[in-house]
C-alpha cells in the first residue's frame, strides 16, 4: 500500500498521508484549498495534522486524571507546553480504500505519560461538494480514558494573506460569539468573553482581516440549519470554507504570524477542536470514554466563488 493515498471526486483531489493520517493537500480545479506539503517538505507547524488525544496545548505538560498525575513531553519551548497530542508521527493502517475515500486506523496503546489506549479511525471522503472527514475513537481499555480531538488544516487563497490584507482583499468569517482570553503561554486566563467589541468579532458577513493577529480559540459557535459552524476565508475571487458538526465546540484560528520565511502570515489555520486549550488539566469539555465507549466527530472543507 502506498505511503500517500490519492483521492478524486469531480473537481476535487486530495492526498492523505499514512504518517499521522495527515491531509497533505486538497485542491479544486487545480487550485489549492489548504497549504500543501509532501513528506519531503513537511509537515511544517502541524499543517494538515490530526490532533489527538488532545488538541492545542497543556500547560507545562502537566495534568491529573483518575487520581494520578502525569508529565507530558514539552514540545513547544516558546510557551513551555505540550501541544497537539501524540498521533501525528504514528503510521496509520488503511482499513478501506476507494477512488474517493480512505479509512485509516490506529490502535494507540498509550504511553507512560498518557497510559490510556484508544482505537482511532479516520475517514477522508471526497464528493462533488468537497471533503468530509469523520473520526471515531473508542476505548478498548479496562478503565476510563480522557480524550480530545482537533485538526490543523491551513486554509489558503493561493497568495499570502499578508499581501491580500495589505490590498484589503481578504475577509474572514468565524461563526462564534465568544473567544478565549489567554496568558503569555497561550493558556486560558479566564472564562470565554464575547467577541462583540473585542476586535475579534468575525461573525457574518465577515470582515477584513487587516492587521489582526489570530492565535485564538473561539466558542459559543453559531450553527446553520444542518448544525454546522463555519470558518470562511474570503478572497477577491473565491472563498475556502471549513465547517464542523456539533461535536466540535471550539474553533482555533491562527494567522501564522509566528511562522518564519514564506509561511509567515501566508495562510489561516482553521482548527476544529472538541475542547479548549489546557483541557487535559482543567477538564473543560474533555471527553471521558468509559471502557467500550466511542465518540464520533465530523468536519469538512469546501470552496465556492465569492
PDB file of C-alpha atoms in Angstrom:
ATOM      1  CA  UNK A   1       0.000   0.000   0.000  1.00  0.00           C
ATOM      2  CA  UNK A   2       1.271   3.435  -0.959  1.00  0.00           C
ATOM      3  CA  UNK A   3       2.505   5.738   1.805  1.00  0.00           C
ATOM      4  CA  UNK A   4       0.365   8.545   0.362  1.00  0.00           C
ATOM      5  CA  UNK A   5      -3.176   7.836  -0.852  1.00  0.00           C
ATOM      6  CA  UNK A   6      -4.733   9.972  -3.592  1.00  0.00           C
ATOM      7  CA  UNK A   7      -8.468  10.625  -3.746  1.00  0.00           C
ATOM      8  CA  UNK A   8     -10.548  12.164  -6.543  1.00  0.00           C
ATOM      9  CA  UNK A   9     -14.179  13.189  -6.980  1.00  0.00           C
ATOM     10  CA  UNK A  10     -15.397  15.725  -9.514  1.00  0.00           C
ATOM     11  CA  UNK A  11     -13.046  18.718  -9.446  1.00  0.00           C
ATOM     12  CA  UNK A  12     -11.632  17.772  -6.039  1.00  0.00           C
ATOM     13  CA  UNK A  13      -8.333  15.982  -5.459  1.00  0.00           C
ATOM     14  CA  UNK A  14      -6.749  15.120  -2.098  1.00  0.00           C
ATOM     15  CA  UNK A  15      -3.613  13.437  -0.817  1.00  0.00           C
ATOM     16  CA  UNK A  16      -3.712  11.679   2.561  1.00  0.00           C
ATOM     17  CA  UNK A  17      -0.509  10.562   4.283  1.00  0.00           C
ATOM     18  CA  UNK A  18      -0.469   7.324   6.258  1.00  0.00           C
ATOM     19  CA  UNK A  19       2.073   9.012   8.527  1.00  0.00           C
ATOM     20  CA  UNK A  20      -0.072  10.826  11.055  1.00  0.00           C
ATOM     21  CA  UNK A  21      -3.148  10.363   8.831  1.00  0.00           C
ATOM     22  CA  UNK A  22      -2.334  13.900   7.684  1.00  0.00           C
ATOM     23  CA  UNK A  23      -4.088  15.819   4.926  1.00  0.00           C
ATOM     24  CA  UNK A  24      -1.182  16.600   2.610  1.00  0.00           C
ATOM     25  CA  UNK A  25      -3.210  18.530   0.062  1.00  0.00           C
ATOM     26  CA  UNK A  26      -6.701  19.399  -1.111  1.00  0.00           C
ATOM     27  CA  UNK A  27      -7.380  21.082  -4.430  1.00  0.00           C
ATOM     28  CA  UNK A  28     -10.404  22.011  -6.513  1.00  0.00           C
ATOM     29  CA  UNK A  29      -9.872  22.551 -10.210  1.00  0.00           C
ATOM     30  CA  UNK A  30      -6.144  22.543  -9.550  1.00  0.00           C
ATOM     31  CA  UNK A  31      -6.368  25.366  -7.009  1.00  0.00           C
ATOM     32  CA  UNK A  32      -5.011  24.708  -3.512  1.00  0.00           C
ATOM     33  CA  UNK A  33      -7.584  24.953  -0.722  1.00  0.00           C
ATOM     34  CA  UNK A  34      -5.117  24.071   2.051  1.00  0.00           C
ATOM     35  CA  UNK A  35      -1.413  24.779   2.459  1.00  0.00           C
ATOM     36  CA  UNK A  36       0.062  21.613   0.924  1.00  0.00           C
ATOM     37  CA  UNK A  37       3.072  19.579   1.941  1.00  0.00           C
ATOM     38  CA  UNK A  38       4.891  16.403   0.987  1.00  0.00           C
ATOM     39  CA  UNK A  39       6.921  14.000   3.088  1.00  0.00           C
ATOM     40  CA  UNK A  40       9.989  15.776   1.790  1.00  0.00           C
ATOM     41  CA  UNK A  41       8.819  19.283   2.702  1.00  0.00           C
ATOM     42  CA  UNK A  42       6.820  18.816   5.869  1.00  0.00           C
ATOM     43  CA  UNK A  43       4.599  18.897   7.679  1.00  0.00           C
ATOM     44  CA  UNK A  44       5.575  22.334   8.981  1.00  0.00           C
ATOM     45  CA  UNK A  45       3.827  23.815  12.026  1.00  0.00           C
ATOM     46  CA  UNK A  46       1.477  20.807  12.204  1.00  0.00           C
ATOM     47  CA  UNK A  47      -0.047  21.557   8.794  1.00  0.00           C
ATOM     48  CA  UNK A  48      -2.763  19.049   7.965  1.00  0.00           C
ATOM     49  CA  UNK A  49      -2.257  17.041  11.151  1.00  0.00           C
ATOM     50  CA  UNK A  50      -4.615  15.107  13.420  1.00  0.00           C
ATOM     51  CA  UNK A  51      -4.518  16.393  16.994  1.00  0.00           C
ATOM     52  CA  UNK A  52      -5.304  13.596  19.462  1.00  0.00           C
ATOM     53  CA  UNK A  53      -5.694  12.611  22.243  1.00  0.00           C
ATOM     54  CA  UNK A  54      -5.704  16.329  22.890  1.00  0.00           C
ATOM     55  CA  UNK A  55      -5.656  19.393  20.637  1.00  0.00           C
ATOM     56  CA  UNK A  56      -3.905  22.678  21.354  1.00  0.00           C
ATOM     57  CA  UNK A  57      -1.686  22.723  24.458  1.00  0.00           C
ATOM     58  CA  UNK A  58      -1.267  21.513  28.030  1.00  0.00           C
ATOM     59  CA  UNK A  59       0.408  23.920  30.445  1.00  0.00           C
ATOM     60  CA  UNK A  60       3.865  22.650  31.499  1.00  0.00           C
ATOM     61  CA  UNK A  61       2.705  19.287  30.138  1.00  0.00           C
ATOM     62  CA  UNK A  62       1.088  18.507  33.490  1.00  0.00           C
ATOM     63  CA  UNK A  63      -2.333  17.026  34.088  1.00  0.00           C
ATOM     64  CA  UNK A  64      -4.088  14.701  36.501  1.00  0.00           C
ATOM     65  CA  UNK A  65      -6.663  12.026  35.759  1.00  0.00           C
ATOM     66  CA  UNK A  66      -8.162   9.278  37.855  1.00  0.00           C
ATOM     67  CA  UNK A  67      -6.268  10.413  40.929  1.00  0.00           C
ATOM     68  CA  UNK A  68      -2.867  10.156  39.226  1.00  0.00           C
ATOM     69  CA  UNK A  69      -0.558  12.895  37.974  1.00  0.00           C
ATOM     70  CA  UNK A  70       1.210  12.764  34.616  1.00  0.00           C
ATOM     71  CA  UNK A  71       4.003  14.677  32.889  1.00  0.00           C
ATOM     72  CA  UNK A  72       3.910  15.027  29.098  1.00  0.00           C
ATOM     73  CA  UNK A  73       6.926  15.947  26.994  1.00  0.00           C
ATOM     74  CA  UNK A  74       7.255  19.701  26.414  1.00  0.00           C
ATOM     75  CA  UNK A  75       7.360  20.091  22.632  1.00  0.00           C
ATOM     76  CA  UNK A  76       6.699  23.832  22.394  1.00  0.00           C
ATOM     77  CA  UNK A  77       9.602  25.556  24.099  1.00  0.00           C
ATOM     78  CA  UNK A  78       8.308  29.058  23.420  1.00  0.00           C
ATOM     79  CA  UNK A  79       5.301  28.510  25.695  1.00  0.00           C
ATOM     80  CA  UNK A  80       6.570  25.645  27.855  1.00  0.00           C
ATOM     81  CA  UNK A  81       3.641  23.468  26.829  1.00  0.00           C
ATOM     82  CA  UNK A  82       2.847  20.068  25.336  1.00  0.00           C
ATOM     83  CA  UNK A  83       0.977  20.615  22.106  1.00  0.00           C
ATOM     84  CA  UNK A  84      -1.236  18.706  19.706  1.00  0.00           C
ATOM     85  CA  UNK A  85      -1.273  15.186  21.043  1.00  0.00           C
ATOM     86  CA  UNK A  86       0.618  12.002  20.285  1.00  0.00           C
ATOM     87  CA  UNK A  87      -0.570  10.550  16.967  1.00  0.00           C
ATOM     88  CA  UNK A  88       0.793  12.924  14.319  1.00  0.00           C
ATOM     89  CA  UNK A  89       4.012  10.916  13.918  1.00  0.00           C
ATOM     90  CA  UNK A  90       2.416   7.450  14.011  1.00  0.00           C
ATOM     91  CA  UNK A  91       1.925   5.235  10.960  1.00  0.00           C
ATOM     92  CA  UNK A  92      -1.781   4.569  10.373  1.00  0.00           C
ATOM     93  CA  UNK A  93      -3.091   1.442   8.640  1.00  0.00           C
ATOM     94  CA  UNK A  94      -5.556   1.585   5.739  1.00  0.00           C
ATOM     95  CA  UNK A  95      -8.805  -0.196   6.598  1.00  0.00           C
ATOM     96  CA  UNK A  96     -10.649   0.675   3.370  1.00  0.00           C
ATOM     97  CA  UNK A  97      -9.577   2.464   0.191  1.00  0.00           C
ATOM     98  CA  UNK A  98     -11.538   3.559  -2.878  1.00  0.00           C
ATOM     99  CA  UNK A  99     -11.151   6.205  -5.566  1.00  0.00           C
ATOM    100  CA  UNK A 100     -12.850   8.863  -3.458  1.00  0.00           C
ATOM    101  CA  UNK A 101     -12.397   7.738   0.160  1.00  0.00           C
ATOM    102  CA  UNK A 102      -9.932   6.182   2.565  1.00  0.00           C
ATOM    103  CA  UNK A 103     -10.324   4.966   6.128  1.00  0.00           C
ATOM    104  CA  UNK A 104      -7.184   4.855   8.260  1.00  0.00           C
ATOM    105  CA  UNK A 105      -6.942   3.162  11.647  1.00  0.00           C
ATOM    106  CA  UNK A 106      -4.545   3.480  14.554  1.00  0.00           C
ATOM    107  CA  UNK A 107      -4.557   1.235  17.597  1.00  0.00           C
ATOM    108  CA  UNK A 108      -2.908   3.548  20.105  1.00  0.00           C
ATOM    109  CA  UNK A 109      -1.626   1.568  23.063  1.00  0.00           C
ATOM    110  CA  UNK A 110      -0.835   4.602  25.191  1.00  0.00           C
ATOM    111  CA  UNK A 111       2.452   5.889  26.603  1.00  0.00           C
ATOM    112  CA  UNK A 112       3.817   6.244  30.157  1.00  0.00           C
ATOM    113  CA  UNK A 113       2.699   9.902  30.123  1.00  0.00           C
ATOM    114  CA  UNK A 114      -0.693   9.023  28.606  1.00  0.00           C
ATOM    115  CA  UNK A 115      -1.421   5.397  29.593  1.00  0.00           C
ATOM    116  CA  UNK A 116      -4.884   5.249  28.044  1.00  0.00           C
ATOM    117  CA  UNK A 117      -5.367   3.003  24.995  1.00  0.00           C
ATOM    118  CA  UNK A 118      -7.531   4.248  22.144  1.00  0.00           C
ATOM    119  CA  UNK A 119      -8.777   2.746  18.892  1.00  0.00           C
ATOM    120  CA  UNK A 120      -8.872   5.565  16.339  1.00  0.00           C
ATOM    121  CA  UNK A 121     -10.386   5.585  12.858  1.00  0.00           C
ATOM    122  CA  UNK A 122     -10.446   8.467  10.356  1.00  0.00           C
ATOM    123  CA  UNK A 123     -12.280   8.525   7.021  1.00  0.00           C
ATOM    124  CA  UNK A 124     -11.417  11.121   4.395  1.00  0.00           C
ATOM    125  CA  UNK A 125     -14.152  11.195   1.745  1.00  0.00           C
ATOM    126  CA  UNK A 126     -14.415  13.375  -1.351  1.00  0.00           C
ATOM    127  CA  UNK A 127     -17.576  14.265  -3.228  1.00  0.00           C
ATOM    128  CA  UNK A 128     -18.610  16.989  -5.631  1.00  0.00           C
ATOM    129  CA  UNK A 129     -19.363  19.058  -2.500  1.00  0.00           C
ATOM    130  CA  UNK A 130     -15.809  18.839  -1.161  1.00  0.00           C
ATOM    131  CA  UNK A 131     -14.019  16.958   1.612  1.00  0.00           C
ATOM    132  CA  UNK A 132     -15.666  15.315   4.635  1.00  0.00           C
ATOM    133  CA  UNK A 133     -13.546  13.942   7.485  1.00  0.00           C
ATOM    134  CA  UNK A 134     -15.137  11.628  10.045  1.00  0.00           C
ATOM    135  CA  UNK A 135     -13.264  10.422  13.109  1.00  0.00           C
ATOM    136  CA  UNK A 136     -14.286   7.771  15.592  1.00  0.00           C
ATOM    137  CA  UNK A 137     -12.497   6.977  18.825  1.00  0.00           C
ATOM    138  CA  UNK A 138     -13.234   4.092  21.142  1.00  0.00           C
ATOM    139  CA  UNK A 139     -11.797   2.938  24.438  1.00  0.00           C
ATOM    140  CA  UNK A 140     -10.590  -0.689  24.318  1.00  0.00           C
ATOM    141  CA  UNK A 141      -9.120  -0.471  27.804  1.00  0.00           C
ATOM    142  CA  UNK A 142     -10.364  -1.533  31.214  1.00  0.00           C
ATOM    143  CA  UNK A 143     -10.646   1.960  32.703  1.00  0.00           C
ATOM    144  CA  UNK A 144     -11.842   5.415  31.663  1.00  0.00           C
ATOM    145  CA  UNK A 145      -9.769   7.398  29.143  1.00  0.00           C
ATOM    146  CA  UNK A 146      -9.589  11.184  28.664  1.00  0.00           C
ATOM    147  CA  UNK A 147      -9.904  12.303  25.060  1.00  0.00           C
ATOM    148  CA  UNK A 148      -9.859  15.440  22.966  1.00  0.00           C
ATOM    149  CA  UNK A 149      -9.652  15.843  19.196  1.00  0.00           C
ATOM    150  CA  UNK A 150      -8.661  18.522  16.746  1.00  0.00           C
ATOM    151  CA  UNK A 151      -7.367  19.028  13.218  1.00  0.00           C
ATOM    152  CA  UNK A 152      -4.853  21.513  11.838  1.00  0.00           C
ATOM    153  CA  UNK A 153      -5.501  22.425   8.182  1.00  0.00           C
ATOM    154  CA  UNK A 154      -4.290  25.795   6.944  1.00  0.00           C
ATOM    155  CA  UNK A 155      -6.802  27.339   4.557  1.00  0.00           C
ATOM    156  CA  UNK A 156      -5.160  29.137   1.652  1.00  0.00           C
ATOM    157  CA  UNK A 157      -6.174  31.514  -1.118  1.00  0.00           C
ATOM    158  CA  UNK A 158      -3.043  30.830  -3.151  1.00  0.00           C
ATOM    159  CA  UNK A 159      -1.450  34.165  -2.281  1.00  0.00           C
ATOM    160  CA  UNK A 160      -0.033  35.202   1.121  1.00  0.00           C
ATOM    161  CA  UNK A 161      -2.656  36.636   3.453  1.00  0.00           C
ATOM    162  CA  UNK A 162      -0.282  39.486   4.285  1.00  0.00           C
ATOM    163  CA  UNK A 163      -0.298  40.645   0.664  1.00  0.00           C
ATOM    164  CA  UNK A 164      -4.046  40.216   0.246  1.00  0.00           C
ATOM    165  CA  UNK A 165      -4.686  42.032   3.526  1.00  0.00           C
ATOM    166  CA  UNK A 166      -2.442  44.922   2.501  1.00  0.00           C
ATOM    167  CA  UNK A 167      -4.679  45.398  -0.542  1.00  0.00           C
ATOM    168  CA  UNK A 168      -7.862  44.940   1.500  1.00  0.00           C
ATOM    169  CA  UNK A 169      -8.727  41.814  -0.470  1.00  0.00           C
ATOM    170  CA  UNK A 170      -9.216  39.196   2.240  1.00  0.00           C
ATOM    171  CA  UNK A 171     -12.053  38.739   4.717  1.00  0.00           C
ATOM    172  CA  UNK A 172     -12.549  36.196   7.477  1.00  0.00           C
ATOM    173  CA  UNK A 173     -15.812  34.858   8.859  1.00  0.00           C
ATOM    174  CA  UNK A 174     -15.959  32.790  12.061  1.00  0.00           C
ATOM    175  CA  UNK A 175     -19.443  31.951  13.330  1.00  0.00           C
ATOM    176  CA  UNK A 176     -18.541  32.310  17.001  1.00  0.00           C
ATOM    177  CA  UNK A 177     -19.910  34.596  19.698  1.00  0.00           C
ATOM    178  CA  UNK A 178     -17.086  34.189  22.244  1.00  0.00           C
ATOM    179  CA  UNK A 179     -13.300  33.936  22.350  1.00  0.00           C
ATOM    180  CA  UNK A 180     -10.944  32.506  24.952  1.00  0.00           C
ATOM    181  CA  UNK A 181      -8.537  35.040  26.534  1.00  0.00           C
ATOM    182  CA  UNK A 182      -5.072  33.601  27.155  1.00  0.00           C
ATOM    183  CA  UNK A 183      -1.888  34.423  29.025  1.00  0.00           C
ATOM    184  CA  UNK A 184       1.663  34.670  27.709  1.00  0.00           C
ATOM    185  CA  UNK A 185       1.803  30.863  27.471  1.00  0.00           C
ATOM    186  CA  UNK A 186      -1.376  30.830  25.331  1.00  0.00           C
ATOM    187  CA  UNK A 187      -3.248  29.143  28.172  1.00  0.00           C
ATOM    188  CA  UNK A 188      -6.730  30.228  29.300  1.00  0.00           C
ATOM    189  CA  UNK A 189      -6.585  33.216  31.652  1.00  0.00           C
ATOM    190  CA  UNK A 190     -10.287  33.368  32.479  1.00  0.00           C
ATOM    191  CA  UNK A 191     -13.663  32.377  31.086  1.00  0.00           C
ATOM    192  CA  UNK A 192     -14.569  32.980  27.425  1.00  0.00           C
ATOM    193  CA  UNK A 193     -15.545  36.551  26.616  1.00  0.00           C
ATOM    194  CA  UNK A 194     -17.932  37.955  23.997  1.00  0.00           C
ATOM    195  CA  UNK A 195     -16.327  38.788  20.668  1.00  0.00           C
ATOM    196  CA  UNK A 196     -18.526  41.831  20.328  1.00  0.00           C
ATOM    197  CA  UNK A 197     -16.406  44.943  20.788  1.00  0.00           C
ATOM    198  CA  UNK A 198     -13.209  42.936  21.234  1.00  0.00           C
ATOM    199  CA  UNK A 199     -11.660  43.320  17.799  1.00  0.00           C
ATOM    200  CA  UNK A 200     -12.214  39.573  17.329  1.00  0.00           C
ATOM    201  CA  UNK A 201     -15.758  39.730  16.006  1.00  0.00           C
ATOM    202  CA  UNK A 202     -15.652  37.883  12.690  1.00  0.00           C
ATOM    203  CA  UNK A 203     -19.298  36.896  12.608  1.00  0.00           C
ATOM    204  CA  UNK A 204     -21.382  37.025   9.458  1.00  0.00           C
ATOM    205  CA  UNK A 205     -20.943  38.557   6.968  1.00  0.00           C
ATOM    206  CA  UNK A 206     -17.258  38.518   7.887  1.00  0.00           C
ATOM    207  CA  UNK A 207     -14.839  41.401   7.959  1.00  0.00           C
ATOM    208  CA  UNK A 208     -11.458  42.409   6.607  1.00  0.00           C
ATOM    209  CA  UNK A 209      -8.555  40.577   8.222  1.00  0.00           C
ATOM    210  CA  UNK A 210      -6.419  43.724   8.113  1.00  0.00           C
ATOM    211  CA  UNK A 211      -3.532  43.512  10.574  1.00  0.00           C
ATOM    212  CA  UNK A 212      -5.412  41.403  13.142  1.00  0.00           C
ATOM    213  CA  UNK A 213      -3.196  38.710  14.643  1.00  0.00           C
ATOM    214  CA  UNK A 214      -5.020  35.483  15.430  1.00  0.00           C
ATOM    215  CA  UNK A 215      -3.937  32.624  17.645  1.00  0.00           C
ATOM    216  CA  UNK A 216      -7.329  32.426  19.235  1.00  0.00           C
ATOM    217  CA  UNK A 217      -9.809  29.800  20.384  1.00  0.00           C
ATOM    218  CA  UNK A 218     -13.410  30.676  19.629  1.00  0.00           C
ATOM    219  CA  UNK A 219     -16.535  29.108  21.145  1.00  0.00           C
ATOM    220  CA  UNK A 220     -20.299  29.647  21.509  1.00  0.00           C
ATOM    221  CA  UNK A 221     -20.471  28.639  17.881  1.00  0.00           C
ATOM    222  CA  UNK A 222     -23.500  29.672  15.841  1.00  0.00           C
ATOM    223  CA  UNK A 223     -24.685  26.893  13.542  1.00  0.00           C
ATOM    224  CA  UNK A 224     -26.670  26.686  10.345  1.00  0.00           C
ATOM    225  CA  UNK A 225     -29.720  24.522   9.717  1.00  0.00           C
ATOM    226  CA  UNK A 226     -27.504  21.476   9.320  1.00  0.00           C
ATOM    227  CA  UNK A 227     -25.849  22.061  12.700  1.00  0.00           C
ATOM    228  CA  UNK A 228     -22.584  23.258  11.165  1.00  0.00           C
ATOM    229  CA  UNK A 229     -20.324  26.050  12.406  1.00  0.00           C
ATOM    230  CA  UNK A 230     -18.080  27.729   9.824  1.00  0.00           C
ATOM    231  CA  UNK A 231     -14.759  29.435   9.182  1.00  0.00           C
ATOM    232  CA  UNK A 232     -14.639  31.194   5.821  1.00  0.00           C
ATOM    233  CA  UNK A 233     -11.532  32.659   4.215  1.00  0.00           C
ATOM    234  CA  UNK A 234     -12.777  35.010   1.523  1.00  0.00           C
ATOM    235  CA  UNK A 235     -10.573  36.325  -1.274  1.00  0.00           C
ATOM    236  CA  UNK A 236     -11.239  38.591  -4.251  1.00  0.00           C
ATOM    237  CA  UNK A 237     -12.390  35.725  -6.482  1.00  0.00           C
ATOM    238  CA  UNK A 238     -13.297  32.769  -4.282  1.00  0.00           C
ATOM    239  CA  UNK A 239     -13.643  31.527  -0.738  1.00  0.00           C
ATOM    240  CA  UNK A 240     -12.374  28.488   1.138  1.00  0.00           C
ATOM    241  CA  UNK A 241     -14.693  27.229   3.866  1.00  0.00           C
ATOM    242  CA  UNK A 242     -14.299  24.844   6.780  1.00  0.00           C
ATOM    243  CA  UNK A 243     -17.312  23.501   8.649  1.00  0.00           C
ATOM    244  CA  UNK A 244     -17.656  21.318  11.728  1.00  0.00           C
ATOM    245  CA  UNK A 245     -20.544  19.475  13.306  1.00  0.00           C
ATOM    246  CA  UNK A 246     -21.916  19.958  16.816  1.00  0.00           C
ATOM    247  CA  UNK A 247     -19.372  17.551  18.326  1.00  0.00           C
ATOM    248  CA  UNK A 248     -16.759  20.288  17.873  1.00  0.00           C
ATOM    249  CA  UNK A 249     -17.479  23.086  20.335  1.00  0.00           C
ATOM    250  CA  UNK A 250     -14.360  25.117  19.591  1.00  0.00           C
ATOM    251  CA  UNK A 251     -12.563  26.617  16.595  1.00  0.00           C
ATOM    252  CA  UNK A 252      -8.957  27.815  16.789  1.00  0.00           C
ATOM    253  CA  UNK A 253      -7.854  30.402  14.234  1.00  0.00           C
ATOM    254  CA  UNK A 254      -4.127  31.011  13.687  1.00  0.00           C
ATOM    255  CA  UNK A 255      -2.903  33.641  11.238  1.00  0.00           C
ATOM    256  CA  UNK A 256       0.629  32.175  11.153  1.00  0.00           C
ATOM    257  CA  UNK A 257       2.340  35.359  12.367  1.00  0.00           C
ATOM    258  CA  UNK A 258       4.856  33.369  14.421  1.00  0.00           C
ATOM    259  CA  UNK A 259       5.999  31.303  11.443  1.00  0.00           C
ATOM    260  CA  UNK A 260       9.098  32.323   9.537  1.00  0.00           C
ATOM    261  CA  UNK A 261      10.063  32.643   5.904  1.00  0.00           C
ATOM    262  CA  UNK A 262       7.433  32.288   3.204  1.00  0.00           C
ATOM    263  CA  UNK A 263       4.986  30.760   5.722  1.00  0.00           C
ATOM    264  CA  UNK A 264       4.811  33.989   7.752  1.00  0.00           C
ATOM    265  CA  UNK A 265       1.207  35.242   7.696  1.00  0.00           C
ATOM    266  CA  UNK A 266       0.613  33.316   4.487  1.00  0.00           C
ATOM    267  CA  UNK A 267      -2.287  31.016   5.402  1.00  0.00           C
ATOM    268  CA  UNK A 268      -5.032  30.760   8.032  1.00  0.00           C
ATOM    269  CA  UNK A 269      -5.125  27.669  10.224  1.00  0.00           C
ATOM    270  CA  UNK A 270      -8.749  26.811  10.972  1.00  0.00           C
ATOM    271  CA  UNK A 271      -8.769  24.132  13.657  1.00  0.00           C
ATOM    272  CA  UNK A 272     -11.962  22.407  14.802  1.00  0.00           C
ATOM    273  CA  UNK A 273     -11.491  21.248  18.399  1.00  0.00           C
ATOM    274  CA  UNK A 274     -13.652  19.331  20.852  1.00  0.00           C
ATOM    275  CA  UNK A 275     -12.141  21.205  23.801  1.00  0.00           C
ATOM    276  CA  UNK A 276     -10.206  24.397  24.574  1.00  0.00           C
ATOM    277  CA  UNK A 277      -6.506  24.816  25.387  1.00  0.00           C
ATOM    278  CA  UNK A 278      -5.346  23.035  28.559  1.00  0.00           C
ATOM    279  CA  UNK A 279      -8.417  20.810  28.708  1.00  0.00           C
ATOM    280  CA  UNK A 280      -6.424  17.790  29.910  1.00  0.00           C
ATOM    281  CA  UNK A 281      -5.513  19.811  33.005  1.00  0.00           C
ATOM    282  CA  UNK A 282      -8.770  21.702  33.542  1.00  0.00           C
ATOM    283  CA  UNK A 283     -11.245  19.081  32.328  1.00  0.00           C
ATOM    284  CA  UNK A 284     -13.229  21.699  30.418  1.00  0.00           C
ATOM    285  CA  UNK A 285     -15.206  19.988  27.624  1.00  0.00           C
ATOM    286  CA  UNK A 286     -12.893  16.988  27.936  1.00  0.00           C
ATOM    287  CA  UNK A 287     -14.444  13.738  26.714  1.00  0.00           C
ATOM    288  CA  UNK A 288     -14.115  10.798  29.084  1.00  0.00           C
ATOM    289  CA  UNK A 289     -14.580   7.464  27.347  1.00  0.00           C
ATOM    290  CA  UNK A 290     -15.621   4.578  29.541  1.00  0.00           C
ATOM    291  CA  UNK A 291     -14.450   1.078  28.571  1.00  0.00           C
ATOM    292  CA  UNK A 292     -16.110   0.090  25.303  1.00  0.00           C
ATOM    293  CA  UNK A 293     -17.497   3.585  24.734  1.00  0.00           C
ATOM    294  CA  UNK A 294     -16.927   5.500  21.489  1.00  0.00           C
ATOM    295  CA  UNK A 295     -17.334   9.002  20.109  1.00  0.00           C
ATOM    296  CA  UNK A 296     -17.610  10.394  16.560  1.00  0.00           C
ATOM    297  CA  UNK A 297     -16.743  13.772  15.056  1.00  0.00           C
ATOM    298  CA  UNK A 298     -17.093  15.234  11.547  1.00  0.00           C
ATOM    299  CA  UNK A 299     -15.785  18.308   9.745  1.00  0.00           C
ATOM    300  CA  UNK A 300     -15.266  19.280   6.139  1.00  0.00           C
ATOM    301  CA  UNK A 301     -13.678  21.726   3.705  1.00  0.00           C
ATOM    302  CA  UNK A 302     -15.197  23.141   0.550  1.00  0.00           C
ATOM    303  CA  UNK A 303     -14.932  26.153  -1.768  1.00  0.00           C
ATOM    304  CA  UNK A 304     -17.165  28.444  -3.752  1.00  0.00           C
ATOM    305  CA  UNK A 305     -16.994  31.555  -5.886  1.00  0.00           C
ATOM    306  CA  UNK A 306     -17.153  34.785  -3.971  1.00  0.00           C
TER     307      UNK A 306
END
